[in-house]
XYZ file of C-alpha atoms in Angstrom:
361
model
C 0.000 0.000 0.000
C 1.174 3.512 -0.835
C -0.415 6.182 1.349
C -0.092 9.980 1.284
C -0.768 12.468 4.055
C -1.051 15.936 2.511
C -0.843 18.389 5.391
C -2.448 21.796 5.670
C 0.663 23.562 4.397
C -1.315 26.709 3.575
C 0.116 28.085 0.300
C 3.034 25.622 0.343
C 3.788 21.909 0.202
C 4.357 19.360 2.954
C 3.318 15.731 2.849
C 4.231 12.236 3.997
C 4.592 9.183 1.770
C 4.024 5.944 3.688
C 4.550 2.396 2.496
C 4.888 -1.066 4.025
C 7.575 -3.709 3.772
C 7.464 -7.483 3.979
C 8.777 -7.190 7.524
C 5.671 -5.238 8.450
C 7.222 -1.941 9.563
C 5.862 1.120 7.821
C 8.414 3.301 6.039
C 8.009 7.072 5.743
C 9.335 9.802 3.474
C 8.657 13.453 4.242
C 8.522 15.701 1.175
C 8.927 19.433 1.905
C 8.060 21.230 5.116
C 5.775 24.091 4.142
C 6.215 27.793 4.981
C 6.823 29.339 8.387
C 4.370 28.191 11.068
C 3.400 24.903 9.407
C 5.945 22.882 11.411
C 4.522 24.132 14.704
C 0.874 23.995 13.579
C 0.627 20.538 12.000
C 3.869 18.940 10.835
C 5.624 18.313 14.131
C 2.599 16.681 15.742
C 2.103 14.475 12.679
C 5.715 13.323 12.851
C 5.410 12.408 16.539
C 2.868 9.741 15.535
C 5.389 7.831 13.436
C 6.734 4.464 14.562
C 9.887 4.744 16.700
C 13.332 3.480 15.845
C 15.372 1.375 18.273
C 16.236 4.478 20.331
C 12.584 5.417 20.683
C 12.498 8.466 18.385
C 9.905 8.634 15.603
C 11.698 7.431 12.471
C 11.691 9.264 9.127
C 13.355 7.077 6.521
C 13.939 9.944 4.092
C 13.359 13.673 3.901
C 13.213 15.204 0.437
C 13.315 18.947 -0.194
C 12.008 19.509 -3.710
C 13.694 22.921 -3.986
C 14.824 25.852 -1.888
C 11.839 28.170 -1.616
C 10.295 29.357 1.642
C 6.916 27.662 1.161
C 8.700 24.301 0.923
C 11.800 24.858 3.062
C 10.914 26.686 6.279
C 9.348 23.701 8.045
C 12.260 21.418 7.181
C 14.719 23.908 8.642
C 12.688 23.878 11.857
C 12.812 20.059 11.914
C 16.552 19.829 11.255
C 17.284 22.669 13.669
C 15.395 20.933 16.476
C 17.395 17.735 15.970
C 20.668 19.664 15.887
C 19.852 21.549 19.113
C 19.035 18.267 20.869
C 22.423 16.868 19.850
C 24.194 20.030 20.963
C 22.494 19.942 24.366
C 23.075 16.186 24.721
C 19.326 15.511 24.819
C 17.382 12.657 23.201
C 16.796 13.446 19.552
C 13.104 14.228 18.877
C 13.148 12.494 15.460
C 15.389 9.995 13.731
C 15.991 11.232 10.175
C 17.881 8.587 8.206
C 18.416 10.385 4.889
C 18.119 13.855 3.415
C 17.749 14.440 -0.321
C 18.060 17.927 -1.781
C 19.917 19.875 -4.450
C 21.569 23.182 -3.705
C 21.454 25.682 -6.546
C 25.254 25.932 -6.477
C 25.550 22.163 -6.865
C 23.268 22.190 -9.897
C 25.051 25.147 -11.499
C 28.394 23.392 -11.053
C 26.992 20.156 -12.491
C 26.228 22.016 -15.710
C 29.347 24.207 -15.607
C 32.021 23.057 -13.118
C 33.408 25.817 -10.921
C 30.940 28.440 -12.117
C 29.132 28.988 -8.816
C 32.292 30.024 -6.930
C 33.204 32.596 -9.583
C 29.727 34.135 -9.425
C 29.359 34.007 -5.640
C 30.390 37.672 -5.123
C 27.587 38.736 -7.482
C 25.108 36.492 -5.659
C 26.215 38.030 -2.351
C 25.640 41.516 -3.792
C 22.231 40.482 -5.095
C 21.309 39.054 -1.693
C 22.315 42.285 0.021
C 19.792 44.283 -2.022
C 16.971 41.775 -2.617
C 14.867 40.070 0.034
C 13.872 37.368 -2.468
C 17.489 36.466 -3.162
C 18.532 36.818 0.469
C 15.771 34.543 1.759
C 16.328 31.787 -0.787
C 20.127 31.995 -0.754
C 20.301 31.952 3.039
C 17.815 29.080 3.297
C 19.828 27.029 0.831
C 22.986 27.603 2.859
C 21.134 26.790 6.068
C 19.839 23.470 4.724
C 23.328 22.571 3.522
C 24.882 23.495 6.885
C 22.283 21.507 8.852
C 22.809 18.511 6.567
C 26.565 18.600 7.114
C 26.209 19.058 10.887
C 23.818 16.105 11.138
C 25.807 13.862 8.799
C 22.985 13.875 6.270
C 24.794 15.457 3.325
C 25.670 13.705 0.070
C 22.192 12.513 -0.967
C 22.682 8.907 0.201
C 21.489 6.201 -2.213
C 21.839 8.735 -5.037
C 25.384 9.730 -4.000
C 25.219 13.011 -5.863
C 22.652 15.491 -7.125
C 19.132 14.272 -7.860
C 18.922 14.872 -11.603
C 17.004 13.356 -14.490
C 17.505 9.615 -14.823
C 19.020 8.884 -11.411
C 17.282 6.031 -9.621
C 17.331 4.664 -6.080
C 15.406 2.020 -4.187
C 14.549 2.639 -0.557
C 13.044 -0.378 1.207
C 11.093 -1.510 -1.886
C 10.129 2.028 -2.888
C 11.614 2.745 -6.317
C 12.416 6.426 -6.793
C 13.134 7.769 -10.288
C 14.217 11.376 -10.676
C 12.383 12.964 -13.628
C 13.696 16.524 -13.231
C 15.703 18.692 -13.236
C 17.026 17.685 -16.667
C 20.110 18.830 -18.558
C 18.232 21.545 -20.427
C 16.881 23.024 -17.212
C 20.352 22.878 -15.644
C 21.886 24.546 -18.690
C 19.237 27.265 -18.526
C 19.949 27.686 -14.822
C 23.707 27.884 -15.407
C 23.192 30.373 -18.243
C 21.725 32.839 -15.729
C 25.008 32.604 -13.803
C 27.085 32.885 -16.982
C 25.164 35.967 -18.060
C 25.649 37.574 -14.638
C 29.364 36.806 -14.853
C 29.690 38.214 -18.401
C 27.837 41.384 -17.490
C 29.263 41.555 -13.957
C 25.714 42.447 -12.991
C 23.932 41.153 -9.854
C 20.620 42.298 -11.346
C 20.640 39.152 -13.485
C 20.610 37.094 -10.277
C 17.967 39.312 -8.677
C 15.652 38.979 -11.682
C 16.037 35.189 -11.774
C 14.990 34.841 -8.142
C 12.201 37.414 -8.428
C 10.495 35.717 -11.379
C 10.750 32.280 -9.787
C 12.842 30.801 -12.572
C 15.671 29.607 -10.299
C 13.545 27.534 -7.883
C 11.299 26.271 -10.689
C 14.214 25.161 -12.878
C 15.926 23.426 -9.961
C 12.824 21.683 -8.600
C 13.119 17.925 -8.068
C 10.396 15.789 -9.660
C 10.042 12.179 -8.499
C 8.184 9.193 -9.934
C 7.762 6.742 -7.080
C 6.611 3.124 -7.401
C 5.668 0.516 -4.820
C 3.976 -2.811 -5.490
C 2.354 -1.608 -8.693
C 1.251 1.773 -7.325
C 2.723 4.974 -8.736
C 2.809 8.688 -7.981
C 4.325 11.703 -9.726
C 5.534 14.338 -7.244
C 6.270 17.538 -9.121
C 7.429 20.249 -6.710
C 7.253 23.591 -8.525
C 8.703 22.322 -11.819
C 7.452 23.551 -15.193
C 5.188 21.179 -17.064
C 7.341 21.141 -20.206
C 10.401 20.099 -18.212
C 8.431 17.336 -16.467
C 7.252 15.950 -19.821
C 10.784 16.129 -21.208
C 12.062 14.181 -18.209
C 9.323 11.568 -18.492
C 10.229 11.015 -22.146
C 13.965 10.882 -21.474
C 13.521 8.280 -18.724
C 11.221 6.136 -20.887
C 8.218 6.667 -18.650
C 6.321 8.495 -21.395
C 6.641 6.591 -24.664
C 4.258 8.293 -27.080
C 1.930 5.304 -27.225
C -0.531 7.070 -24.950
C -0.620 9.129 -21.760
C 1.281 8.034 -18.689
C -1.222 6.909 -16.070
C -0.300 7.202 -12.386
C -2.313 6.576 -9.274
C -1.552 10.054 -7.925
C -0.329 13.313 -9.406
C 0.599 16.272 -7.247
C -0.013 19.253 -9.490
C 3.055 21.379 -10.244
C 3.433 24.693 -8.408
C 0.172 24.436 -6.456
C -1.880 24.420 -9.670
C -0.471 27.649 -11.081
C -1.518 28.172 -14.692
C 1.920 29.690 -15.380
C 3.653 26.318 -15.003
C 1.542 24.063 -17.220
C -0.198 23.952 -20.574
C -2.980 21.635 -21.697
C -0.414 19.233 -23.183
C 0.815 18.380 -19.688
C -2.555 17.030 -18.564
C -3.136 15.301 -21.901
C 0.138 13.414 -21.438
C -0.221 12.579 -17.713
C -3.458 11.099 -16.346
C -4.151 10.163 -12.737
C -6.794 8.649 -10.508
C -6.040 11.258 -7.855
C -4.997 14.845 -8.613
C -3.783 16.765 -5.556
C -3.563 20.551 -5.261
C -1.730 21.906 -2.217
C -2.782 25.557 -1.893
C -5.011 27.892 0.053
C -5.926 30.466 -2.609
C -4.990 33.333 -0.280
C -1.390 34.415 -0.759
C -1.449 33.434 -4.427
C -4.383 32.735 -6.740
C -3.684 29.013 -6.749
C -4.963 26.896 -8.335
C -5.665 28.863 -11.485
C -9.080 28.351 -13.044
C -7.355 27.777 -16.390
C -5.397 24.906 -14.825
C -8.610 23.274 -13.669
C -10.152 23.686 -17.117
C -7.089 22.119 -18.729
C -7.143 19.216 -16.280
C -10.830 18.407 -16.752
C -10.659 19.015 -20.508
C -7.870 16.456 -20.839
C -10.092 13.589 -19.652
C -12.998 11.829 -21.311
C -16.352 12.851 -19.817
C -16.983 9.325 -18.512
C -13.581 9.034 -16.777
C -13.684 8.688 -13.005
C -11.029 10.450 -10.948
C -10.817 12.758 -7.944
C -9.496 16.291 -7.633
C -8.261 16.859 -4.065
C -7.793 20.278 -2.438
C -5.812 20.621 0.778
C -7.931 23.672 1.694
C -11.370 24.976 0.862
C -10.839 27.546 -1.906
C -14.158 29.069 -2.990
C -13.067 30.166 -6.479
C -11.572 26.709 -7.155
C -14.605 24.780 -5.964
C -16.874 27.048 -8.007
C -14.739 26.490 -11.105
C -14.825 22.718 -10.586
C -18.575 22.818 -10.024
C -19.055 24.609 -13.342
C -16.936 21.963 -15.080
C -18.740 19.019 -13.529
C -21.789 18.853 -15.805
C -21.971 15.451 -17.545
C -18.602 14.403 -16.152
C -17.665 11.658 -13.730
C -14.984 13.230 -11.565
C -15.306 13.903 -7.849
C -13.976 16.728 -5.696
C -12.534 16.111 -2.232
C -11.599 18.965 0.106
C -9.734 18.440 3.371
C -12.098 18.983 6.275
C -11.013 21.948 8.447
C -10.827 19.760 11.554
C -8.470 17.297 9.843
C -4.728 18.089 9.892
C -4.106 16.113 6.696
C -5.801 14.921 3.568
C -5.078 11.159 3.441
C -5.105 9.279 0.120
C -4.380 5.601 -0.415
C -3.087 4.905 -3.908
C -5.229 2.230 -5.452
C -8.419 3.350 -3.760
C -11.239 3.941 -6.202
C -11.214 7.625 -7.259
């Protein structure tokens, strides 16, 4: 069984992937930690429910940060910081994190162009001094890296390097295939650094953080498989890059759409990240949108129209919302005539929206 707990991460992402093994113990991967306040409000309490390891601390078999952006990163920094403080004060660790998977922007830039990040670092520092967007993301990336090193969680164990298109790992019978970022996205990312270096202009860096291109290009996309059940976890990646990665890894062959049990919509359902071709090429029994519709107008009504328009009217599937979003539910209601899909909204009293892959949509 492959089970997902999508937490109330407000405008961000934070969810658990749970699966069983033949030995009977449930394994857990935490993907993203949501924005500030989510760790204290819902995530920490959810983690305390996990099965303990031999030392008695709730065990998290893997933590994956899709990309460095506050609405995905802040909660994970709170988690890692709490573990580090416990070690420093010689106290029992509150959680047992076995692995951490994430890509720093510098690591990805250097993968595409070795040594480039160090030569551009002075420009990035100047950009961070004058831009809150750059400062927040840059500092969070450094903080995650520093916490990983301090806790002995650096190096992306099992992958043993950056999580990029085509790398594969198996964690206790969970097969994890990295779909993105791909070489083209990494080249585009590195080109921003090259342009800044050529022009000696930190504004190139500022613009790339302000328009979201850096986190979106670097976002990790995972296709996970367990006992015949599949899910596509998309972070904030662009739809065209996800499709390119699916084709390059042989998951999308051209003989028809890829069908997965669960699809987490890219970038909280933003209509700036996908076109209709994305939904025509990837079908799911369960579509999940993690958003609250408050800070950003997510999901976009055009995204919902593209999703529903990609499916035959008689298809059965469920569109899940982690929060009640009036404009989204109204849009889905208007699209529902003569169609077989259902809409499921997390109840306000429930801390998580729980989906079992394989359940009837």
